[in-house]
mmCIF file of C-alpha atoms and ligand atoms in Angstrom:
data_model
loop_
_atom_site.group_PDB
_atom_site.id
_atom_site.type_symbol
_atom_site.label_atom_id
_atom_site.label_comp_id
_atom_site.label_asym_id
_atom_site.label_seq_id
_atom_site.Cartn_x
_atom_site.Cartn_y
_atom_site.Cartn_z
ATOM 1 C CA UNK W 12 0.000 0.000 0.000
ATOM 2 C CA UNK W 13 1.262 3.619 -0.875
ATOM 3 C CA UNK W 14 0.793 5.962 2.388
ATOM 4 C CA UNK W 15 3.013 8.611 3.192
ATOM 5 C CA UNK W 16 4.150 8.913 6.651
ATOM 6 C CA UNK W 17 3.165 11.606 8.939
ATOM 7 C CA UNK W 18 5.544 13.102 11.704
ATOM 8 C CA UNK W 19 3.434 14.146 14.391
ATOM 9 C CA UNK W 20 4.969 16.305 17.162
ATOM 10 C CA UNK W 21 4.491 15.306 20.677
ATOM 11 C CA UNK W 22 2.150 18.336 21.927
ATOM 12 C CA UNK W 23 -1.598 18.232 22.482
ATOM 13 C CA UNK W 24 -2.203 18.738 18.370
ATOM 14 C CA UNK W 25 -0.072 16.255 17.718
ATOM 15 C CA UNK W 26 -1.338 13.568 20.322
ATOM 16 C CA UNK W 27 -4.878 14.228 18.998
ATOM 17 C CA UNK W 28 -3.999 13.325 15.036
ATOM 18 C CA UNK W 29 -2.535 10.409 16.417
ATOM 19 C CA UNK W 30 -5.577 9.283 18.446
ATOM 20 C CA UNK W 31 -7.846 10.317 16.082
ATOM 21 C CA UNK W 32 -6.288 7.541 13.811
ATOM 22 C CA UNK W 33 -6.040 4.933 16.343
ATOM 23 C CA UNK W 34 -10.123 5.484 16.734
ATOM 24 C CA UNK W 35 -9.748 5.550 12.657
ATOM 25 C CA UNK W 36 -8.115 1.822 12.134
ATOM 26 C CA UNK W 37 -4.806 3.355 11.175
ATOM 27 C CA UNK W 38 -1.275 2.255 12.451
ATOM 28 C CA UNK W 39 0.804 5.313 14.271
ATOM 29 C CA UNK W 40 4.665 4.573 15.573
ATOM 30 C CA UNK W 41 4.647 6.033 19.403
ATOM 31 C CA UNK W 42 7.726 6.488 22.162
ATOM 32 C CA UNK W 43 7.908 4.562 25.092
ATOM 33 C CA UNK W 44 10.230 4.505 27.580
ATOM 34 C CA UNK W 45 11.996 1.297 26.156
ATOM 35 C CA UNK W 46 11.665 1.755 22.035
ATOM 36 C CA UNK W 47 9.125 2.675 19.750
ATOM 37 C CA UNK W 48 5.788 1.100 19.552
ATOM 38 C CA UNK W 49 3.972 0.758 15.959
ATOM 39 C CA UNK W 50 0.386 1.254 17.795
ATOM 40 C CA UNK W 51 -2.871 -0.292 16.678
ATOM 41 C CA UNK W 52 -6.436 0.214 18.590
ATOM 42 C CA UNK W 53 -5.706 -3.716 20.061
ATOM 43 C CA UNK W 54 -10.135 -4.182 19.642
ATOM 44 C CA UNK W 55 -9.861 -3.845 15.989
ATOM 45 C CA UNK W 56 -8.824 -7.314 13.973
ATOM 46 C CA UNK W 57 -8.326 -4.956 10.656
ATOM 47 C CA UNK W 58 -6.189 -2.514 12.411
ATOM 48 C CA UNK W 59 -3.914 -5.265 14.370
ATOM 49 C CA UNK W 60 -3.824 -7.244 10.854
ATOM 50 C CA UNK W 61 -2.074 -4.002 9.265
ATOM 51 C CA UNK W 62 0.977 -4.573 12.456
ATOM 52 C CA UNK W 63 1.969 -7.901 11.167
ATOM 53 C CA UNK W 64 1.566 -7.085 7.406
ATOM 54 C CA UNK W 65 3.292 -3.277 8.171
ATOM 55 C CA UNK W 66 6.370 -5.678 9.614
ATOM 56 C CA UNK W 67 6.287 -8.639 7.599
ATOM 57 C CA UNK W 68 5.970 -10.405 11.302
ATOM 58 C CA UNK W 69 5.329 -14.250 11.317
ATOM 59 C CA UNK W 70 1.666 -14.411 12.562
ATOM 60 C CA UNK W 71 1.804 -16.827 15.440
ATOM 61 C CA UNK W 72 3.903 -14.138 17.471
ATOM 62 C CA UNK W 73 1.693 -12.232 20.293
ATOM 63 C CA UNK W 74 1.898 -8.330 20.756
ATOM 64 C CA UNK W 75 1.943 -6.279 23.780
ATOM 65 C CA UNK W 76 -1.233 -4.557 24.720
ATOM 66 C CA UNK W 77 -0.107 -1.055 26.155
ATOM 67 C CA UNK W 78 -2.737 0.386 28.892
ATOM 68 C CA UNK W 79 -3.087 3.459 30.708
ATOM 69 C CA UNK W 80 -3.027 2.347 34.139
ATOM 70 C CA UNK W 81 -3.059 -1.210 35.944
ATOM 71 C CA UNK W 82 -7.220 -0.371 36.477
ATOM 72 C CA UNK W 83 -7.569 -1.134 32.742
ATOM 73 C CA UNK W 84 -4.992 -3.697 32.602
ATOM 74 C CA UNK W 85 -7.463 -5.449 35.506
ATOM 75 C CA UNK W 86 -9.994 -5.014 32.907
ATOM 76 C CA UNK W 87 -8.509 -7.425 30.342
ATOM 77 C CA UNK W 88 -6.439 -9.936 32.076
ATOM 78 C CA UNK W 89 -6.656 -11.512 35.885
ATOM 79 C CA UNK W 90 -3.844 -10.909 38.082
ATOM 80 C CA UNK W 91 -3.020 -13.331 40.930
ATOM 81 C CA UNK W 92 -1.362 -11.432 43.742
ATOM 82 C CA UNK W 93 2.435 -11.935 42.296
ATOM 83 C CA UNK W 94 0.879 -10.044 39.289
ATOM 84 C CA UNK W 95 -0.111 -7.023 41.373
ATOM 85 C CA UNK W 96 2.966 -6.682 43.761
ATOM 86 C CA UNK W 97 4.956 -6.172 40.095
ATOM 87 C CA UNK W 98 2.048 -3.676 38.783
ATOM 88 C CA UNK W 99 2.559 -1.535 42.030
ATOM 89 C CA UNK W 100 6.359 -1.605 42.009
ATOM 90 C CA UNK W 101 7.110 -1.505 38.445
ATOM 91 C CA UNK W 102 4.198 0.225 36.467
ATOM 92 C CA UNK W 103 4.192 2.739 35.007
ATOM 93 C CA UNK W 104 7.534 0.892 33.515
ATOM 94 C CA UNK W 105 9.419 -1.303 31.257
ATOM 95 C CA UNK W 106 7.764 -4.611 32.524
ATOM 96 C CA UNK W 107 5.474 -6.584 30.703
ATOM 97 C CA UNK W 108 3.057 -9.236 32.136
ATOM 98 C CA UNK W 109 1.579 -12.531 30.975
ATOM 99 C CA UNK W 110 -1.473 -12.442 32.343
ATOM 100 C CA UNK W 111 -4.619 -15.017 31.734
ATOM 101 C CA UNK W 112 -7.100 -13.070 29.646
ATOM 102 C CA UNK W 113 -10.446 -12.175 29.805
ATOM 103 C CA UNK W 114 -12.526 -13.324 26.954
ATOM 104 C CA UNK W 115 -15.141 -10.602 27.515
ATOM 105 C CA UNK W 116 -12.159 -7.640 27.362
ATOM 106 C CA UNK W 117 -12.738 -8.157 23.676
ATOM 107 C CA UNK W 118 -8.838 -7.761 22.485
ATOM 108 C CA UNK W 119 -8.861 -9.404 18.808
ATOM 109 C CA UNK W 120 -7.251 -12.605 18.827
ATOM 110 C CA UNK W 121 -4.779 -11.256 16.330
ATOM 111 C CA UNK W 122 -3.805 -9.807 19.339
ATOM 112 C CA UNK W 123 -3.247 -12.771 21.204
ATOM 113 C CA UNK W 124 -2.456 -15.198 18.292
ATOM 114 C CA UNK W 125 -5.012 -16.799 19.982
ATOM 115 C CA UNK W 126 -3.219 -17.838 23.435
ATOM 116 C CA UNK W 127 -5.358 -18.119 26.576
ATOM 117 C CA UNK W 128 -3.058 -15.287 28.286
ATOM 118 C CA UNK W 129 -2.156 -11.694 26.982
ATOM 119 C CA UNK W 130 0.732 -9.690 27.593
ATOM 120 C CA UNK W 131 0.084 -6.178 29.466
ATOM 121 C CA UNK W 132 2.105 -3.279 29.839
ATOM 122 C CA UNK W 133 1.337 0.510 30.886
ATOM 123 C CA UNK W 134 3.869 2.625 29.957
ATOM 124 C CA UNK W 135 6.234 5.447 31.442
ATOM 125 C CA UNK W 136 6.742 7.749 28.588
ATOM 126 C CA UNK W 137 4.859 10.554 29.060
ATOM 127 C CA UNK W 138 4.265 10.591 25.190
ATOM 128 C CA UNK W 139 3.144 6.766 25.576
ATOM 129 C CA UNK W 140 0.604 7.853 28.421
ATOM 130 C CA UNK W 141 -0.774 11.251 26.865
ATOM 131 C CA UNK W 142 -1.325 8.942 23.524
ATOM 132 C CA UNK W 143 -3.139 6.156 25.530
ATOM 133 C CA UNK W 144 -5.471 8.576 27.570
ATOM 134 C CA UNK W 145 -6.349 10.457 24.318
ATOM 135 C CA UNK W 146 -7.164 6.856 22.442
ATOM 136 C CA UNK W 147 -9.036 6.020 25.919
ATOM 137 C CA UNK W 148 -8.105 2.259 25.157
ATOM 138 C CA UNK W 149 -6.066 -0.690 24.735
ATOM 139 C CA UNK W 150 -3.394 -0.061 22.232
ATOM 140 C CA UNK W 151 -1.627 -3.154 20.630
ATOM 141 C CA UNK W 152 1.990 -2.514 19.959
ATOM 142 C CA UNK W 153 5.294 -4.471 18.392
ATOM 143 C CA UNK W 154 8.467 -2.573 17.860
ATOM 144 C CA UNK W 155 8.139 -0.203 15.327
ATOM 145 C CA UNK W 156 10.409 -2.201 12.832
ATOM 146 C CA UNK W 157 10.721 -4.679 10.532
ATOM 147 C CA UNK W 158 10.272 -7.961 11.450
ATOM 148 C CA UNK W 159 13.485 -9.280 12.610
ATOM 149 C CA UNK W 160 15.304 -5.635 12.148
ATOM 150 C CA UNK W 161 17.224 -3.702 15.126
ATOM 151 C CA UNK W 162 14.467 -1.893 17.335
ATOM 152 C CA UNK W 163 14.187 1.759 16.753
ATOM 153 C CA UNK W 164 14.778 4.137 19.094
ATOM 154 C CA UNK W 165 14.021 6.905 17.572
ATOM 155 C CA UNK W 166 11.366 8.473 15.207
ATOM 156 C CA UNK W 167 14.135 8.435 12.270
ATOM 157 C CA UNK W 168 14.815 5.034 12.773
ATOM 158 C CA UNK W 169 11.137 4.186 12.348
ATOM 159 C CA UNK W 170 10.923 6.219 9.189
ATOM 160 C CA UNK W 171 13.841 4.262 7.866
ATOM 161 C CA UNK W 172 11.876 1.143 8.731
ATOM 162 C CA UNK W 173 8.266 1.441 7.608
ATOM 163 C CA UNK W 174 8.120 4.822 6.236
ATOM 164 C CA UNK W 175 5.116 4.216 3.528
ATOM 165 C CA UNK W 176 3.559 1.620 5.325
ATOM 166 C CA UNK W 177 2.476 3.574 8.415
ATOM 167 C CA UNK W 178 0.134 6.443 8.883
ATOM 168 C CA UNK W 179 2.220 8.551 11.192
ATOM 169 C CA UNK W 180 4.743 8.355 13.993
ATOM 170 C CA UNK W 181 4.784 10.876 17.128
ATOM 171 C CA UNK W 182 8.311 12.237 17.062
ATOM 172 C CA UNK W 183 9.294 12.251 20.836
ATOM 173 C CA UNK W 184 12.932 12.112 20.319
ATOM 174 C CA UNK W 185 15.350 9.200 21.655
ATOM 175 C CA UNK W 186 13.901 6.756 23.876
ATOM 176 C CA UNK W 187 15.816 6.589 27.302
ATOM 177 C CA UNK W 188 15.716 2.819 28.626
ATOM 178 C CA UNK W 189 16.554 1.696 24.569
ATOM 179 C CA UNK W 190 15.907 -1.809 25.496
ATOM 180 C CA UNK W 191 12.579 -3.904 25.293
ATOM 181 C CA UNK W 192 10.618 -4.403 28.756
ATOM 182 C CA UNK W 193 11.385 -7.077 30.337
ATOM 183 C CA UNK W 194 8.525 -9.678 30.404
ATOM 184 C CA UNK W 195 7.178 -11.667 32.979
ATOM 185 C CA UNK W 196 4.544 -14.486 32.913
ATOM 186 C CA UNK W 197 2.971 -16.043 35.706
ATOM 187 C CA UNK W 198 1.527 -19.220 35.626
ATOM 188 C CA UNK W 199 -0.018 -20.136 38.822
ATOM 189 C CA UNK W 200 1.522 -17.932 40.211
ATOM 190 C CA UNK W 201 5.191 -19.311 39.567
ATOM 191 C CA UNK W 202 6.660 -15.921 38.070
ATOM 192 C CA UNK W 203 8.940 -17.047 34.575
ATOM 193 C CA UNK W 204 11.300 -14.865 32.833
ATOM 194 C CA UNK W 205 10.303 -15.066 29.620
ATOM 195 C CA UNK W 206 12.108 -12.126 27.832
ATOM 196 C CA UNK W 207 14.951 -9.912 29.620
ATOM 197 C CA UNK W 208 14.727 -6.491 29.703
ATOM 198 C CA UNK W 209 14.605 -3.025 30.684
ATOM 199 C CA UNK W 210 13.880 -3.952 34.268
ATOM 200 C CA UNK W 211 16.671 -6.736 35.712
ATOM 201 C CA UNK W 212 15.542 -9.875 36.940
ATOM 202 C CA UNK W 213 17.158 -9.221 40.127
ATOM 203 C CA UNK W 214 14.801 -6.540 40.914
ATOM 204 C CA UNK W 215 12.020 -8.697 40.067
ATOM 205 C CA UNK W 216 13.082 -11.951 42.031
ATOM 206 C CA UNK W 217 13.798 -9.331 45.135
ATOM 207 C CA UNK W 218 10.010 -7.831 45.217
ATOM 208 C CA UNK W 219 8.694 -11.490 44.500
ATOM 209 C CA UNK W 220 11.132 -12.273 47.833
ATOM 210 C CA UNK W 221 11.300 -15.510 44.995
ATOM 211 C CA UNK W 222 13.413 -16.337 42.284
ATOM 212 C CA UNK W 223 12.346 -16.171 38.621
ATOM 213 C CA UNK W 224 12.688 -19.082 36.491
ATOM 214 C CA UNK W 225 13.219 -20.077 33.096
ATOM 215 C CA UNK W 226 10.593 -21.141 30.192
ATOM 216 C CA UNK W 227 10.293 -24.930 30.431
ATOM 217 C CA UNK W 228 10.452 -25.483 27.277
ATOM 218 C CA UNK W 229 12.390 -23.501 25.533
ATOM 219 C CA UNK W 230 12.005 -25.381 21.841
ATOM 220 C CA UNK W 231 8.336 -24.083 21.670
ATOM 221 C CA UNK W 232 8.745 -20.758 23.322
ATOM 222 C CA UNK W 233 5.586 -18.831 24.475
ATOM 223 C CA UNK W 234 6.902 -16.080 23.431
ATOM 224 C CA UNK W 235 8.784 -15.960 19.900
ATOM 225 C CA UNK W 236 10.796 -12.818 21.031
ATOM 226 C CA UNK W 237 12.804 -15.959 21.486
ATOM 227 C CA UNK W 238 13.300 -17.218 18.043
ATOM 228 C CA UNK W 239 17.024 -16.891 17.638
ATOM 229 C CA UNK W 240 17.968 -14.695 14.893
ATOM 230 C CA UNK W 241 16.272 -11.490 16.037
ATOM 231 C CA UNK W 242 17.321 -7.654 16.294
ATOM 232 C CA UNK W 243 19.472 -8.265 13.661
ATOM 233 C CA UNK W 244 21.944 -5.623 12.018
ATOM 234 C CA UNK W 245 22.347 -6.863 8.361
ATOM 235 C CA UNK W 246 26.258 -6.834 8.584
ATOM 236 C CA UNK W 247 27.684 -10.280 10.139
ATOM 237 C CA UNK W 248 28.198 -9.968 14.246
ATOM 238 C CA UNK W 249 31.239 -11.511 16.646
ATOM 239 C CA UNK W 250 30.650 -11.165 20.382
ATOM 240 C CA UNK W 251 33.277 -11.370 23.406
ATOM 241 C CA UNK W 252 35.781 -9.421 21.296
ATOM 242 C CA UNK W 253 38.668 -8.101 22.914
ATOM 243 C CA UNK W 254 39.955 -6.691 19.248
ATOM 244 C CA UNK W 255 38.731 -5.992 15.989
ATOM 245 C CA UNK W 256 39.867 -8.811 13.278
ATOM 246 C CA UNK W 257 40.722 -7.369 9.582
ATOM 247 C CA UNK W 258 37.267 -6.023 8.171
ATOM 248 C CA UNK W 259 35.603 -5.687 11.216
ATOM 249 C CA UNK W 260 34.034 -2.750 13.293
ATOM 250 C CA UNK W 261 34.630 -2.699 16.843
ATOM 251 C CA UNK W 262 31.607 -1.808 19.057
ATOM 252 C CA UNK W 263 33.083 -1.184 22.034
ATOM 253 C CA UNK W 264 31.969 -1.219 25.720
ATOM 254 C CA UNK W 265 34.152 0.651 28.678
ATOM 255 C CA UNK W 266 37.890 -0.139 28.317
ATOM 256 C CA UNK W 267 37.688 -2.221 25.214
ATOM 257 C CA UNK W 268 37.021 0.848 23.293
ATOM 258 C CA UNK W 269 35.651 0.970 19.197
ATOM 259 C CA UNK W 270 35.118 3.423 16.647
ATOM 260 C CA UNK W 271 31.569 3.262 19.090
ATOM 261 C CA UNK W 272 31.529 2.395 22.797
ATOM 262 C CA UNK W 273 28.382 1.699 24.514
ATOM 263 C CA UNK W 274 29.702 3.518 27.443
ATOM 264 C CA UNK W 275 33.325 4.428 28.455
ATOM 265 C CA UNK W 276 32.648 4.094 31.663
ATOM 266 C CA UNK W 277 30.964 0.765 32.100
ATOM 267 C CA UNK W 278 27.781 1.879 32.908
ATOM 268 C CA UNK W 279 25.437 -0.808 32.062
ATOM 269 C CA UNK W 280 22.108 1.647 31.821
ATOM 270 C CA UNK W 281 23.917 3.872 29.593
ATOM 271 C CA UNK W 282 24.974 0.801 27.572
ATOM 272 C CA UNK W 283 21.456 -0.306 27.005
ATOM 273 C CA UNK W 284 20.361 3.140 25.774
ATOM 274 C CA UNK W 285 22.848 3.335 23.328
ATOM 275 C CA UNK W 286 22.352 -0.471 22.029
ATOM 276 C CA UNK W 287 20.075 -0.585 19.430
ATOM 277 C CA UNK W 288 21.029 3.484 18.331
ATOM 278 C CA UNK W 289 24.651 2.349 17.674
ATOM 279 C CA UNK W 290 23.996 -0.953 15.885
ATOM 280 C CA UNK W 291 21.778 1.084 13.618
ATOM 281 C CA UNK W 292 24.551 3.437 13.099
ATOM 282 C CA UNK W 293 27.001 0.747 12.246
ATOM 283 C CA UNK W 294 24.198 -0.660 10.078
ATOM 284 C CA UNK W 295 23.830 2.896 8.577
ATOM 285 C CA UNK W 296 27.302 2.825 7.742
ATOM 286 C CA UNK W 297 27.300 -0.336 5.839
ATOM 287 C CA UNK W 298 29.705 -2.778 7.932
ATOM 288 C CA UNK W 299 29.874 -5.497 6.849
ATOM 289 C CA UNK W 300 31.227 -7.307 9.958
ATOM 290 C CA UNK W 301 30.607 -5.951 13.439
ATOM 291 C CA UNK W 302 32.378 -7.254 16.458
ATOM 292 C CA UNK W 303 31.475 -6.309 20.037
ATOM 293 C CA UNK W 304 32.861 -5.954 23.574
ATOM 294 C CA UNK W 305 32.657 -8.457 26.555
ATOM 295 C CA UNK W 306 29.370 -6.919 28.582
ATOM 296 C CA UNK W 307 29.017 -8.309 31.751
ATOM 297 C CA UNK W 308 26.327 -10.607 32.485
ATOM 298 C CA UNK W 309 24.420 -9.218 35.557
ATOM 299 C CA UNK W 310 21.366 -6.779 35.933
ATOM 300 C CA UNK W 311 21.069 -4.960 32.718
ATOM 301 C CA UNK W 312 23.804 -6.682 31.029
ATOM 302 C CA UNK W 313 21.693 -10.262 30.556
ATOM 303 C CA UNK W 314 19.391 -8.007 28.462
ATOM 304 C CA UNK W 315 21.901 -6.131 26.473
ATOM 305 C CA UNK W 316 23.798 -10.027 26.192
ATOM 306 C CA UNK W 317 20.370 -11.553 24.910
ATOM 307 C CA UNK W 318 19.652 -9.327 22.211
ATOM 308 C CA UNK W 319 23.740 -9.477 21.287
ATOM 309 C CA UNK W 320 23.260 -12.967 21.015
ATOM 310 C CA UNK W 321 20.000 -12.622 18.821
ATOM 311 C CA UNK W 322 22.333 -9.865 16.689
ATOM 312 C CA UNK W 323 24.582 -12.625 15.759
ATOM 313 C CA UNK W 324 22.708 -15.610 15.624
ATOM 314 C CA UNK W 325 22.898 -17.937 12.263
ATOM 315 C CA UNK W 326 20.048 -15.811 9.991
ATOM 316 C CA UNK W 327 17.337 -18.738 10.051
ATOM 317 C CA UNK W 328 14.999 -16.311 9.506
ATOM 318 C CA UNK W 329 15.524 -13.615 6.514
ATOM 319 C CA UNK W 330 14.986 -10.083 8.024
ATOM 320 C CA UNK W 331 14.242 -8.562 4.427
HETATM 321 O O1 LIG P 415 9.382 -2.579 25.321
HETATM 322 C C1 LIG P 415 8.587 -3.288 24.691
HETATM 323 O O2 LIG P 415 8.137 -4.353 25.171
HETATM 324 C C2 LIG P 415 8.175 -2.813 23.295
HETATM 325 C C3 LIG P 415 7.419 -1.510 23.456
HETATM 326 C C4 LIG P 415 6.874 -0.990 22.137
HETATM 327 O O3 LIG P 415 6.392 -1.652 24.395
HETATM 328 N N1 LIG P 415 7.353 -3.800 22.647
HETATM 329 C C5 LIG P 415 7.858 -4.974 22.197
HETATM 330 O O4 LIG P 415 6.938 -5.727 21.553
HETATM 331 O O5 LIG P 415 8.999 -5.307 22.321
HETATM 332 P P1 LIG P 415 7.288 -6.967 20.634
HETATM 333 O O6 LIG P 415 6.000 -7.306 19.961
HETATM 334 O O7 LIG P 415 8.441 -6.662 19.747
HETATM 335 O O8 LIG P 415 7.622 -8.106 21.625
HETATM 336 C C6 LIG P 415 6.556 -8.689 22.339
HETATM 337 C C7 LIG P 415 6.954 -9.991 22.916
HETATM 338 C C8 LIG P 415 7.126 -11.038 21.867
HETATM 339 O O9 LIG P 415 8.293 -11.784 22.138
HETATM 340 C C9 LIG P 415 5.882 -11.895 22.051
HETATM 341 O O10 LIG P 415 6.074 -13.189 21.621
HETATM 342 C C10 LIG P 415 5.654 -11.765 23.538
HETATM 343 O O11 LIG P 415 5.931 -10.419 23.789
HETATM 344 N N2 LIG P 415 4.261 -12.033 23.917
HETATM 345 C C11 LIG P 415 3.186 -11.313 23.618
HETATM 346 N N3 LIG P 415 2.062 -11.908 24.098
HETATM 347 C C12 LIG P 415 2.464 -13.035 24.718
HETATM 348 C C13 LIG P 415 1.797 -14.090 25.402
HETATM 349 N N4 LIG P 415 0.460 -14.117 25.542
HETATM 350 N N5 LIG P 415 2.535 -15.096 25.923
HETATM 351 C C14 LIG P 415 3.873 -15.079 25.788
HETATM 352 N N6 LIG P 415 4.572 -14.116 25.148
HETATM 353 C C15 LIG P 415 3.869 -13.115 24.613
HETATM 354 MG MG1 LIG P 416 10.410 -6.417 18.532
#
């Protein structure tokens, strides 16, 4: 479909264009806190069907419904009591919960891919909020890329991305986190780390006062932000460098520097926010082979690690 792309700015006039065509069926890229969301009103089958054909995504993969508040989340899924003591410390934030649904919520089961549970999130952007209490609904929302492409972070990078396909984005400049949320299910109550994120696991386990575990069984995930080759730059990707080999790029992180280093100083947040921004750059650039710095594997660094790994994976699946 030809559609030219509308950048929206974030201020009331802007907010309301986009909401207006949320209640219209259209798609509109939005900020969060983490990356940027390609929204869709989450009630609408025709509307969520334009998400997976806007990112060429494999149609068995759920999306995130974004809320305003966890009163509306309540509305659509059921949340044992592990469920709220997460809401109330981490929402508005980048944590995502697998919740069981609630037929009568009426999310289209595009949404869902047709799973029994729904994944929940209310924002912290204030962009993200102002957008969701305009719409005055559920809001379905993938990264705002194409399937199996690095996440944006910014509006540009969704422009690059789906500019054509997409009715607007809301131009709210970098996002800070610049990781996923982390997401969370919990079945019966036994929390699982299904995706690592924005929020570290350790923070989770330590408001639980119980550690999270891992998927049982990993060779069906529930949730194909799993499948290997994912956030992928198109230029090949070596991890646990300590030096760049002939024809390679060094992305560097605090002493093993790089023509880019995810932070000089080690600082793991900071490393996450630049993540995605600096593979695009490299990707920008055209390298052909990117190599990357030892990140250490605790709190933020399992995130930035599992969507390194995902960068370099064996492409099983074409990005295009
Ligand atoms: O930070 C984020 O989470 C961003 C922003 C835009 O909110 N969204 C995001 O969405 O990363 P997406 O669609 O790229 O990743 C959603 C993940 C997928 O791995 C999907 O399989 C999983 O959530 N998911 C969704 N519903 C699920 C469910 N019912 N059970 C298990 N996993 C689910
Ligand atoms: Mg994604």
């Amino acid at each position: 479909m030809d559609e030219s792309t509308v950048t929206l700015a974030p201020d009331a006039g802007g907010i309301a264009r986009a909401a207006a065509l949320l209640c219209a069926g259209r798609l509109v890229a939005f900020p969060t806190e983490t990356v940027y969301g390609l929204g869709a009103d989450a009630r609408d089958d025709r509307a969520v069907a334009g998400i997976y054909a806007a990112k060429g995504r494999p149609a068995f993969n759920p999306l995130i419904v974004h809320v305003a508040d966890a009163g509306a989340a309540g509305e659509i899924a059921a949340f044992p009591p592990e469920a709220g003591a997460l809401a109330a410390a981490f929402w508005p934030g980048p944590l995502t919960l697998v919740l069981p649904l609630r037929p009568v919520a009426g999310i289209s089961k595009l949404v869902t891919a047709g799973l029994s549970s729904v994944a929940l999130r209310v924002p912290a952007h204030p962009v993200a909020r102002a957008l969701l209490a305009a719409f005055g609904g559920p809001v379905a929302a993938p990264s705002a890329n194409p399937s199996g492409r690095i996440s944006p972070t910014t509006a540009a990078h969704v422009r690059d991305g789906l500019g054509g396909r997409i009715a607007a984005v809301v131009d709210g400049g970098p996002t800070p986190v610049g990781l996923e949320s982390t997401i969370v299910g919990l079945d019966g109550g036994r929390p699982v780390l299904l995706r690592p994120g924005g929020v570290a696991g350790e923070e989770i386990a330590r408001t639980l006062g119980q550690p999270l575990h891992r998927p049982d069984r990993p060779a069906q995930p529930t949730s194909p932000g799993q499948l290997a080759s994912h956030y992928a730059p198109r230029g090949r990707v070596r991890l646990e460098a300590t030096a760049a080999r002939p024809g390679e790029v060094m992305l560097g992180f605090g002493a093993v520097d790089g023509v880019l280093n995810l932070s000089p100083s080690g600082d793991l947040t900071e490393a996450a926010a630049n993540l995605f921004a600096m593979l695009h750059r490299l990707d920008d650039a055209g390298a052909e082979a990117i190599c990357v710095a030892p990140i250490p594997r605790a709190g933020l660094g399992l995130a930035i690690n599992d969507r390194l790994a995902r960068a370099a994976a064996p492409r099983d699946l074409s990005g295009q």
